Short mmCIF file of C-alpha atoms and ligand atoms in Angstrom, two decimals:
data_model
loop_
_atom_site.label_atom_id
_atom_site.label_comp_id
_atom_site.label_asym_id
_atom_site.label_seq_id
_atom_site.Cartn_x
_atom_site.Cartn_y
_atom_site.Cartn_z
CA MET A 1 1.27 23.78 10.69
CA LYS A 2 2.31 21.88 13.80
CA ARG A 3 0.00 19.05 14.78
CA GLN A 4 -1.99 19.51 17.95
CA PRO A 5 -1.06 16.49 20.08
CA SER A 6 -4.46 16.60 21.79
CA SER A 7 -6.21 15.79 18.50
CA SER A 8 -3.95 12.85 17.71
CA PRO A 9 -5.52 9.38 17.94
CA ARG A 10 -2.09 8.10 18.99
CA SER A 11 -1.66 10.51 21.86
CA THR A 12 -4.79 9.20 23.59
CA LYS A 13 -4.40 5.44 23.23
CA ARG A 14 -1.25 4.52 21.37
CA ARG A 15 2.26 3.65 22.43
CA THR A 16 4.65 5.61 20.20
CA VAL A 17 6.41 3.36 17.71
CA SER A 18 9.58 4.80 16.20
CA ILE A 19 11.88 3.75 13.40
CA ILE A 20 15.22 3.68 15.22
CA GLY A 21 17.37 2.40 12.35
CA THR A 22 17.20 1.86 8.59
CA GLY A 23 19.36 -0.05 6.12
CA SER A 24 19.37 -1.06 2.49
CA TYR A 25 21.26 -3.15 0.01
CA VAL A 26 21.33 -3.38 -3.78
CA PRO A 27 23.37 -5.88 -5.81
CA GLU A 28 26.51 -4.76 -7.63
CA LYS A 29 25.57 -5.69 -11.19
CA ILE A 30 23.98 -2.87 -13.20
CA LEU A 31 21.74 -3.47 -16.22
CA THR A 32 21.24 -0.28 -18.24
CA ASN A 33 18.51 0.59 -20.72
CA GLU A 34 21.17 0.27 -23.45
CA ASP A 35 21.87 -3.30 -22.29
CA LEU A 36 18.14 -4.09 -22.47
CA SER A 37 17.86 -2.65 -25.96
CA ARG A 38 20.23 -5.42 -27.06
CA MET A 39 18.00 -8.07 -25.43
CA VAL A 40 14.48 -7.04 -26.56
CA ASP A 41 12.92 -4.58 -29.02
CA THR A 42 13.15 -1.46 -26.84
CA SER A 43 15.22 1.70 -26.46
CA ASP A 44 16.63 3.98 -23.77
CA GLU A 45 14.34 6.70 -25.11
CA TRP A 46 11.16 4.58 -24.71
CA ILE A 47 12.04 3.34 -21.20
CA THR A 48 13.14 6.79 -19.98
CA THR A 49 10.12 8.69 -21.27
CA ARG A 50 7.53 6.06 -20.28
CA THR A 51 8.95 5.14 -16.88
CA GLY A 52 11.87 7.37 -15.80
CA ILE A 53 14.05 4.27 -15.28
CA LYS A 54 17.66 4.44 -16.54
CA GLN A 55 19.18 1.35 -14.94
CA ARG A 56 18.47 -1.39 -12.42
CA ARG A 57 20.48 -3.76 -10.19
CA ILE A 58 20.52 -7.50 -10.84
CA ALA A 59 21.25 -10.02 -8.10
CA ALA A 60 23.82 -12.72 -8.76
CA LYS A 61 22.50 -16.23 -9.49
CA ASP A 62 23.45 -17.42 -6.01
CA GLU A 63 22.34 -14.22 -4.26
CA ASN A 64 18.93 -14.96 -2.74
CA THR A 65 16.24 -12.63 -1.43
CA SER A 66 17.28 -13.55 2.13
CA ASP A 67 20.94 -12.62 1.41
CA MET A 68 19.92 -9.13 0.31
CA ALA A 69 17.43 -8.86 3.19
CA ALA A 70 20.06 -9.87 5.77
CA LYS A 71 22.55 -7.28 4.45
CA ALA A 72 19.95 -4.51 4.68
CA ALA A 73 18.90 -5.72 8.14
CA LEU A 74 22.47 -5.69 9.52
CA LYS A 75 22.85 -2.06 8.44
CA ALA A 76 19.58 -1.14 10.16
CA ILE A 77 20.66 -3.01 13.30
CA GLU A 78 23.99 -1.18 13.30
CA GLN A 79 22.31 2.22 12.95
CA ALA A 80 19.79 1.37 15.68
CA LYS A 81 22.68 0.34 17.96
CA ILE A 82 20.93 -2.82 19.10
CA SER A 83 21.96 -6.46 19.27
CA PRO A 84 20.18 -8.87 16.88
CA LYS A 85 19.16 -10.81 20.00
CA GLU A 86 16.92 -7.91 21.06
CA ILE A 87 14.67 -8.45 18.01
CA ASN A 88 11.36 -10.09 18.93
CA LEU A 89 9.83 -10.39 15.47
CA ILE A 90 11.14 -10.46 11.90
CA LEU A 91 8.72 -9.63 9.10
CA VAL A 92 9.89 -10.05 5.51
CA ALA A 93 7.64 -8.58 2.84
CA THR A 94 8.43 -10.29 -0.45
CA ALA A 95 6.88 -11.70 -3.61
CA THR A 96 10.04 -13.66 -4.33
CA PRO A 97 10.78 -15.71 -1.21
CA ASP A 98 13.84 -17.97 -1.28
CA MET A 99 11.40 -20.91 -1.15
CA LEU A 100 7.62 -21.30 -0.77
CA PHE A 101 8.49 -22.46 2.73
CA PRO A 102 10.08 -22.01 5.18
CA ALA A 103 9.56 -18.27 5.41
CA THR A 104 12.39 -16.11 4.08
CA ALA A 105 12.29 -14.40 7.50
CA CYS A 106 13.62 -17.70 8.98
CA PHE A 107 16.62 -17.62 6.62
CA VAL A 108 17.23 -13.99 7.58
CA GLN A 109 17.03 -14.90 11.27
CA LYS A 110 19.79 -17.48 10.81
CA LYS A 111 21.97 -15.06 8.81
CA ILE A 112 21.78 -12.19 11.31
CA GLY A 113 21.72 -14.23 14.53
CA ALA A 114 18.37 -12.90 15.76
CA THR A 115 17.87 -16.07 17.76
CA LYS A 116 15.02 -14.82 19.92
CA ALA A 117 12.73 -13.62 17.09
CA ALA A 118 9.53 -15.12 15.72
CA CYS A 119 9.61 -15.03 11.91
CA LEU A 120 7.06 -14.69 9.16
CA ASP A 121 6.71 -13.45 5.60
CA ILE A 122 4.14 -10.99 4.30
CA SER A 123 2.60 -11.47 0.86
CA ALA A 124 1.36 -8.04 -0.21
CA ALA A 125 3.56 -7.55 -3.30
CA CYS A 126 5.00 -4.04 -3.69
CA ALA A 127 2.91 -2.73 -0.77
CA GLY A 128 4.33 -5.28 1.68
CA PHE A 129 6.84 -3.10 3.54
CA LEU A 130 4.14 -0.75 4.84
CA PHE A 131 1.89 -3.72 5.68
CA GLY A 132 4.88 -4.83 7.77
CA VAL A 133 5.14 -1.44 9.44
CA GLU A 134 1.46 -1.66 10.39
CA ILE A 135 1.80 -5.22 11.74
CA ALA A 136 4.89 -4.19 13.72
CA GLN A 137 3.03 -1.18 15.10
CA GLN A 138 0.13 -3.39 16.25
CA PHE A 139 2.44 -5.84 18.03
CA ILE A 140 4.35 -3.02 19.72
CA THR A 141 1.36 -0.92 20.75
CA SER A 142 -0.31 -4.00 22.22
CA HIS A 143 2.84 -4.56 24.35
CA THR A 144 3.34 -8.00 22.76
CA TYR A 145 6.79 -7.13 21.39
CA ASP A 146 9.28 -4.31 21.94
CA THR A 147 11.50 -4.55 18.88
CA VAL A 148 10.46 -5.57 15.37
CA LEU A 149 12.60 -5.85 12.23
CA VAL A 150 10.61 -5.09 9.06
CA ILE A 151 12.19 -5.87 5.71
CA GLY A 152 11.06 -5.35 2.13
CA ALA A 153 13.15 -7.54 -0.18
CA ASP A 154 12.66 -8.84 -3.69
CA LYS A 155 14.56 -10.57 -6.46
CA LEU A 156 12.01 -9.80 -9.16
CA THR A 157 14.55 -10.58 -11.86
CA SER A 158 14.19 -14.25 -10.84
CA ILE A 159 10.55 -14.19 -12.05
CA THR A 160 11.00 -11.82 -15.00
CA ASN A 161 10.19 -12.95 -18.51
CA TRP A 162 13.26 -11.60 -20.30
CA THR A 163 11.54 -11.90 -23.70
CA ASP A 164 8.57 -9.69 -22.70
CA ARG A 165 9.47 -6.04 -23.30
CA ASN A 166 6.27 -4.92 -21.56
CA THR A 167 7.60 -6.06 -18.19
CA CYS A 168 11.32 -6.90 -18.31
CA VAL A 169 12.40 -3.25 -18.55
CA LEU A 170 10.66 -2.32 -15.31
CA PHE A 171 12.15 -4.41 -12.53
CA GLY A 172 15.28 -4.68 -10.40
CA ASP A 173 16.50 -6.36 -7.20
CA GLY A 174 17.24 -5.09 -3.69
CA ALA A 175 16.27 -4.93 -0.03
CA GLY A 176 15.46 -2.30 2.60
CA ALA A 177 14.98 -2.70 6.35
CA ALA A 178 13.82 -0.81 9.41
CA ILE A 179 13.94 -1.46 13.15
CA LEU A 180 10.75 -0.39 14.94
CA ARG A 181 10.60 0.04 18.68
CA HIS A 182 8.65 1.89 21.32
CA ARG A 183 10.48 5.07 22.32
CA GLY A 184 9.27 7.92 24.49
CA GLY A 185 8.36 11.28 22.91
CA SER A 186 6.26 12.11 19.90
CA HIS A 187 8.58 10.90 17.12
CA GLY A 188 7.25 7.83 15.37
CA VAL A 189 4.48 6.35 13.28
CA ILE A 190 1.42 8.60 13.52
CA SER A 191 -1.00 6.77 11.25
CA THR A 192 -1.14 3.93 8.76
CA HIS A 193 -3.86 3.00 6.33
CA ILE A 194 -3.66 -0.36 4.52
CA GLY A 195 -6.14 -1.75 1.99
CA SER A 196 -6.72 -4.39 -0.68
CA ASP A 197 -9.07 -5.23 -3.55
CA GLY A 198 -8.99 -8.84 -4.74
CA GLN A 199 -11.28 -7.99 -7.65
CA TYR A 200 -8.15 -6.86 -9.49
CA SER A 201 -6.02 -9.92 -8.66
CA ASP A 202 -5.75 -10.69 -12.39
CA ILE A 203 -3.96 -7.52 -13.56
CA LEU A 204 -0.63 -8.15 -11.79
CA PHE A 205 0.29 -11.67 -10.77
CA MET A 206 2.47 -14.73 -11.21
CA PRO A 207 0.23 -17.71 -12.00
CA GLY A 208 2.79 -20.51 -11.62
CA GLY A 209 4.62 -22.02 -8.68
CA GLY A 210 1.69 -22.18 -6.25
CA SER A 211 -0.90 -24.93 -5.73
CA ARG A 212 -3.03 -23.76 -8.68
CA CYS A 213 -0.32 -24.18 -11.34
CA PRO A 214 2.45 -26.20 -9.68
CA ILE A 215 5.94 -26.25 -11.15
CA THR A 216 5.76 -28.64 -14.09
CA ARG A 217 7.74 -28.57 -17.30
CA ASP A 218 4.61 -27.55 -19.24
CA ASN A 219 3.82 -24.66 -16.89
CA VAL A 220 7.38 -23.39 -17.05
CA ASP A 221 7.33 -23.62 -20.87
CA LEU A 222 4.13 -21.54 -20.83
CA ASN A 223 6.01 -18.86 -18.88
CA LEU A 224 3.62 -19.22 -15.95
CA ALA A 225 6.40 -18.77 -13.41
CA THR A 226 6.96 -15.16 -14.48
CA ILE A 227 5.25 -11.81 -13.87
CA HIS A 228 2.05 -11.17 -15.84
CA MET A 229 0.79 -7.61 -15.96
CA THR A 230 -1.80 -5.46 -17.72
CA GLY A 231 0.31 -2.31 -17.54
CA LYS A 232 -2.26 0.34 -18.42
CA GLU A 233 -4.84 -0.93 -15.93
CA VAL A 234 -2.20 -1.25 -13.18
CA TYR A 235 -1.11 2.32 -13.90
CA LYS A 236 -4.66 3.63 -13.54
CA GLN A 237 -5.35 1.71 -10.33
CA ALA A 238 -1.95 2.70 -8.88
CA VAL A 239 -2.70 6.42 -9.16
CA THR A 240 -6.20 6.05 -7.68
CA ALA A 241 -5.15 3.76 -4.81
CA MET A 242 -2.03 5.70 -3.82
CA LEU A 243 -3.92 8.98 -3.79
CA SER A 244 -6.65 7.51 -1.64
CA ALA A 245 -4.13 5.87 0.75
CA ALA A 246 -2.21 9.14 1.08
CA LYS A 247 -5.37 11.10 1.88
CA LYS A 248 -6.61 8.55 4.42
CA ALA A 249 -3.26 8.37 6.24
CA LEU A 250 -3.06 12.18 6.36
CA GLU A 251 -6.62 12.46 7.62
CA GLN A 252 -6.00 9.89 10.38
CA ALA A 253 -2.86 11.81 11.34
CA GLY A 254 -4.72 15.11 11.49
CA LEU A 255 -2.28 16.63 8.99
CA SER A 256 -2.50 18.35 5.63
CA ILE A 257 -0.29 17.42 2.66
CA HIS A 258 1.36 20.83 3.10
CA ASP A 259 2.69 19.73 6.52
CA ILE A 260 4.67 16.95 4.86
CA ALA A 261 8.38 17.60 4.33
CA CYS A 262 9.01 14.55 2.14
CA VAL A 263 6.84 11.99 0.35
CA ILE A 264 8.45 8.60 -0.14
CA PRO A 265 6.39 6.73 -2.75
CA HIS A 266 6.56 3.28 -4.31
CA GLN A 267 9.14 3.50 -7.09
CA ALA A 268 7.36 2.01 -10.11
CA ASN A 269 7.05 4.76 -12.68
CA LEU A 270 7.94 8.46 -12.59
CA ARG A 271 4.72 9.28 -14.46
CA ILE A 272 2.69 7.69 -11.63
CA ILE A 273 4.59 9.82 -9.09
CA GLU A 274 4.08 12.96 -11.21
CA ALA A 275 0.34 12.25 -11.46
CA ILE A 276 0.11 11.88 -7.67
CA ALA A 277 2.11 15.08 -7.05
CA ASP A 278 -0.16 16.92 -9.43
CA ARG A 279 -3.37 15.64 -7.82
CA LEU A 280 -2.11 16.29 -4.30
CA GLY A 281 -1.16 19.81 -5.39
CA ILE A 282 2.49 19.64 -4.32
CA PRO A 283 5.69 19.94 -6.37
CA LEU A 284 7.54 16.85 -7.57
CA GLU A 285 10.58 18.05 -5.58
CA LYS A 286 8.78 16.97 -2.40
CA PHE A 287 9.02 13.33 -3.53
CA TYR A 288 12.06 11.15 -2.94
CA VAL A 289 12.75 9.38 -6.22
CA ASN A 290 15.42 6.77 -6.96
CA LEU A 291 13.69 4.62 -9.58
CA ASP A 292 16.02 6.02 -12.24
CA ARG A 293 18.84 4.05 -10.54
CA TYR A 294 17.03 0.89 -9.36
CA GLY A 295 13.83 0.44 -11.36
CA ASN A 296 10.91 -1.12 -9.52
CA THR A 297 12.28 -3.33 -6.72
CA SER A 298 8.78 -4.24 -5.47
CA ALA A 299 8.54 -4.53 -1.66
CA ALA A 300 12.10 -3.22 -1.33
CA ALA A 301 11.48 0.02 -3.21
CA VAL A 302 9.98 2.23 -0.52
CA ALA A 303 12.28 0.75 2.14
CA ILE A 304 15.42 1.48 0.11
CA ALA A 305 14.15 5.00 -0.57
CA LEU A 306 13.46 5.54 3.14
CA ASP A 307 16.98 4.46 4.04
CA GLU A 308 18.54 6.70 1.40
CA ALA A 309 16.42 9.68 2.46
CA ASN A 310 17.40 9.04 6.09
CA ARG A 311 21.14 8.59 5.53
CA SER A 312 21.46 11.49 3.08
CA GLY A 313 19.75 13.96 5.44
CA ARG A 314 16.83 14.42 3.05
CA ILE A 315 14.58 13.76 6.06
CA LYS A 316 15.42 15.31 9.41
CA SER A 317 14.33 14.85 12.99
CA GLY A 318 10.90 16.42 13.49
CA ASP A 319 9.91 16.24 9.80
CA TYR A 320 6.55 14.76 8.91
CA ILE A 321 6.99 12.21 6.14
CA LEU A 322 4.40 10.36 4.09
CA MET A 323 5.12 6.94 2.61
CA VAL A 324 2.67 5.61 0.06
CA VAL A 325 2.71 2.33 -1.86
CA PHE A 326 0.79 0.14 -4.25
CA GLY A 327 1.10 -3.44 -5.49
CA GLY A 328 -0.42 -6.58 -6.94
CA GLY A 329 -3.44 -7.94 -5.12
CA LEU A 330 -4.35 -5.19 -5.38
CA THR A 331 -2.77 -3.84 -2.22
CA TRP A 332 -2.01 -0.31 -1.09
CA ALA A 333 -0.89 1.57 2.01
CA GLY A 334 -0.02 5.01 3.33
CA THR A 335 1.93 5.86 6.49
CA VAL A 336 2.61 9.20 8.15
CA ILE A 337 5.63 9.38 10.42
CA GLU A 338 7.09 12.13 12.55
CA TRP A 339 10.79 11.49 11.95
O1 LIG B 401 4.65 -2.17 -8.66
C1 LIG B 401 3.56 -2.02 -9.53
C2 LIG B 401 3.99 -2.65 -10.81
N1 LIG B 401 3.66 -2.14 -12.06
C3 LIG B 401 3.45 -0.86 -12.42
O2 LIG B 401 3.41 0.07 -11.68
C4 LIG B 401 3.24 -0.64 -13.88
C5 LIG B 401 2.19 0.38 -14.19
N2 LIG B 401 2.14 0.63 -15.62
C6 LIG B 401 3.08 1.35 -16.26
O3 LIG B 401 4.02 1.82 -15.64
C7 LIG B 401 2.93 1.58 -17.74
O4 LIG B 401 1.64 1.14 -18.16
C8 LIG B 401 4.03 0.86 -18.58
C9 LIG B 401 5.37 1.53 -18.37
C10 LIG B 401 4.12 -0.60 -18.19
C11 LIG B 401 3.69 0.95 -20.06
O5 LIG B 401 3.53 2.31 -20.45
P1 LIG B 401 2.28 2.76 -21.32
O6 LIG B 401 2.44 4.19 -21.60
O7 LIG B 401 1.04 2.32 -20.56
O8 LIG B 401 2.49 1.94 -22.64
P2 LIG B 401 1.54 0.84 -23.32
O9 LIG B 401 1.51 -0.40 -22.51
O10 LIG B 401 0.24 1.48 -23.67
O11 LIG B 401 2.31 0.59 -24.65
C12 LIG B 401 2.45 1.58 -25.65
C13 LIG B 401 3.27 1.01 -26.78
C14 LIG B 401 2.76 -0.33 -27.27
O12 LIG B 401 2.96 -0.38 -28.67
P3 LIG B 401 1.73 -0.15 -29.67
O13 LIG B 401 0.73 -1.21 -29.32
O14 LIG B 401 1.24 1.23 -29.37
O15 LIG B 401 2.35 -0.31 -31.00
C15 LIG B 401 3.69 -1.32 -26.62
O16 LIG B 401 3.82 -2.52 -27.34
O17 LIG B 401 4.63 0.78 -26.32
C16 LIG B 401 4.99 -0.56 -26.62
N3 LIG B 401 5.94 -1.02 -25.62
C17 LIG B 401 7.25 -0.82 -25.74
N4 LIG B 401 8.00 -0.23 -26.68
C18 LIG B 401 9.32 -0.19 -26.50
C19 LIG B 401 5.68 -1.65 -24.46
N5 LIG B 401 6.83 -1.89 -23.81
C20 LIG B 401 7.82 -1.38 -24.58
C21 LIG B 401 9.20 -1.30 -24.44
N6 LIG B 401 9.92 -0.70 -25.41
N7 LIG B 401 9.85 -1.79 -23.36
#
């Protein structure tokens, strides 16, 4: 079914915001399930059947979140055929900034030469990239900025407890980026729904390193500067929140799930994606999945998947795509785009 432009909220009051370039980067080093089975009490069989993950990428010691983010950004800039100096705003969604301050976006600015941009980080865990898309959209539709660089980048392996088999098998490192800009025509972001529920802030978090538990020897010894997660509860909330975000974004767009050519979900667990496919009533083949190769790269995951789907031709001009994410906070978001 083709959308009726007259019923679109965007067509009446919104300036079309398009993604004019995407890019991604993952580190060279691969850590397989076999490698992990020599580090903790786990197996390829357990990780594959419970998560779908086969391997993940690990950043080098001196490879920071901003290094990965800048590499992804330069690829997006190249594809968009713009100069870095045309970028008005850089948003970096990350849970693993290079430092608590300044913002990782400032380091990225320096690395890519986007000298005219304002820079800030977004703290929305794995959902951050789509929060960035929404913020970019608001700045562009309000005519404040023309060109915004949104990046999802994380080095989760820098806050992984490598002795905890419940979490260390899940995560990997990487970055994905997109350039958003107003462009004539209908192609672009149609709707975005973002949401949060702080009541569940204690099921996925890192307690140490902030003002509550500053970096002290004792806090580090207590493993407070690593990811803490109640897996089962996160799983349950992830399915509920992603389903709800998908439905709200579709409703705002005036589209049905059957209009969507490709769903690009957060890449945390294949079972979560299967549950969502089942409840939306669409086949798994409609979902772009790369978690088998990268694990959960947090804010980077959906951005890397978008770039791969774009560059491989999995999504084509005129396709309606749905991106849907979930993260600690809790945070969630859904976005419908006409590609
Ligand atoms: O970006 C969002 C971030 N997080 C997520 O999306 C995570 C959401 N949650 C999940 O994906 C799943 O809950 C997990 C993959 C984390 C765990 O799967 P599960 O089916 O919920 O397993 P479980 O936690 O109930 O554990 C089942 C068993 C336990 O053993 P017992 O108590 O039954 O003897 C665990 O100790 O599996 C054990 N286990 C493992 N065994 C081998 C937990 N981790 C491992 C492991 N290898 N790596």
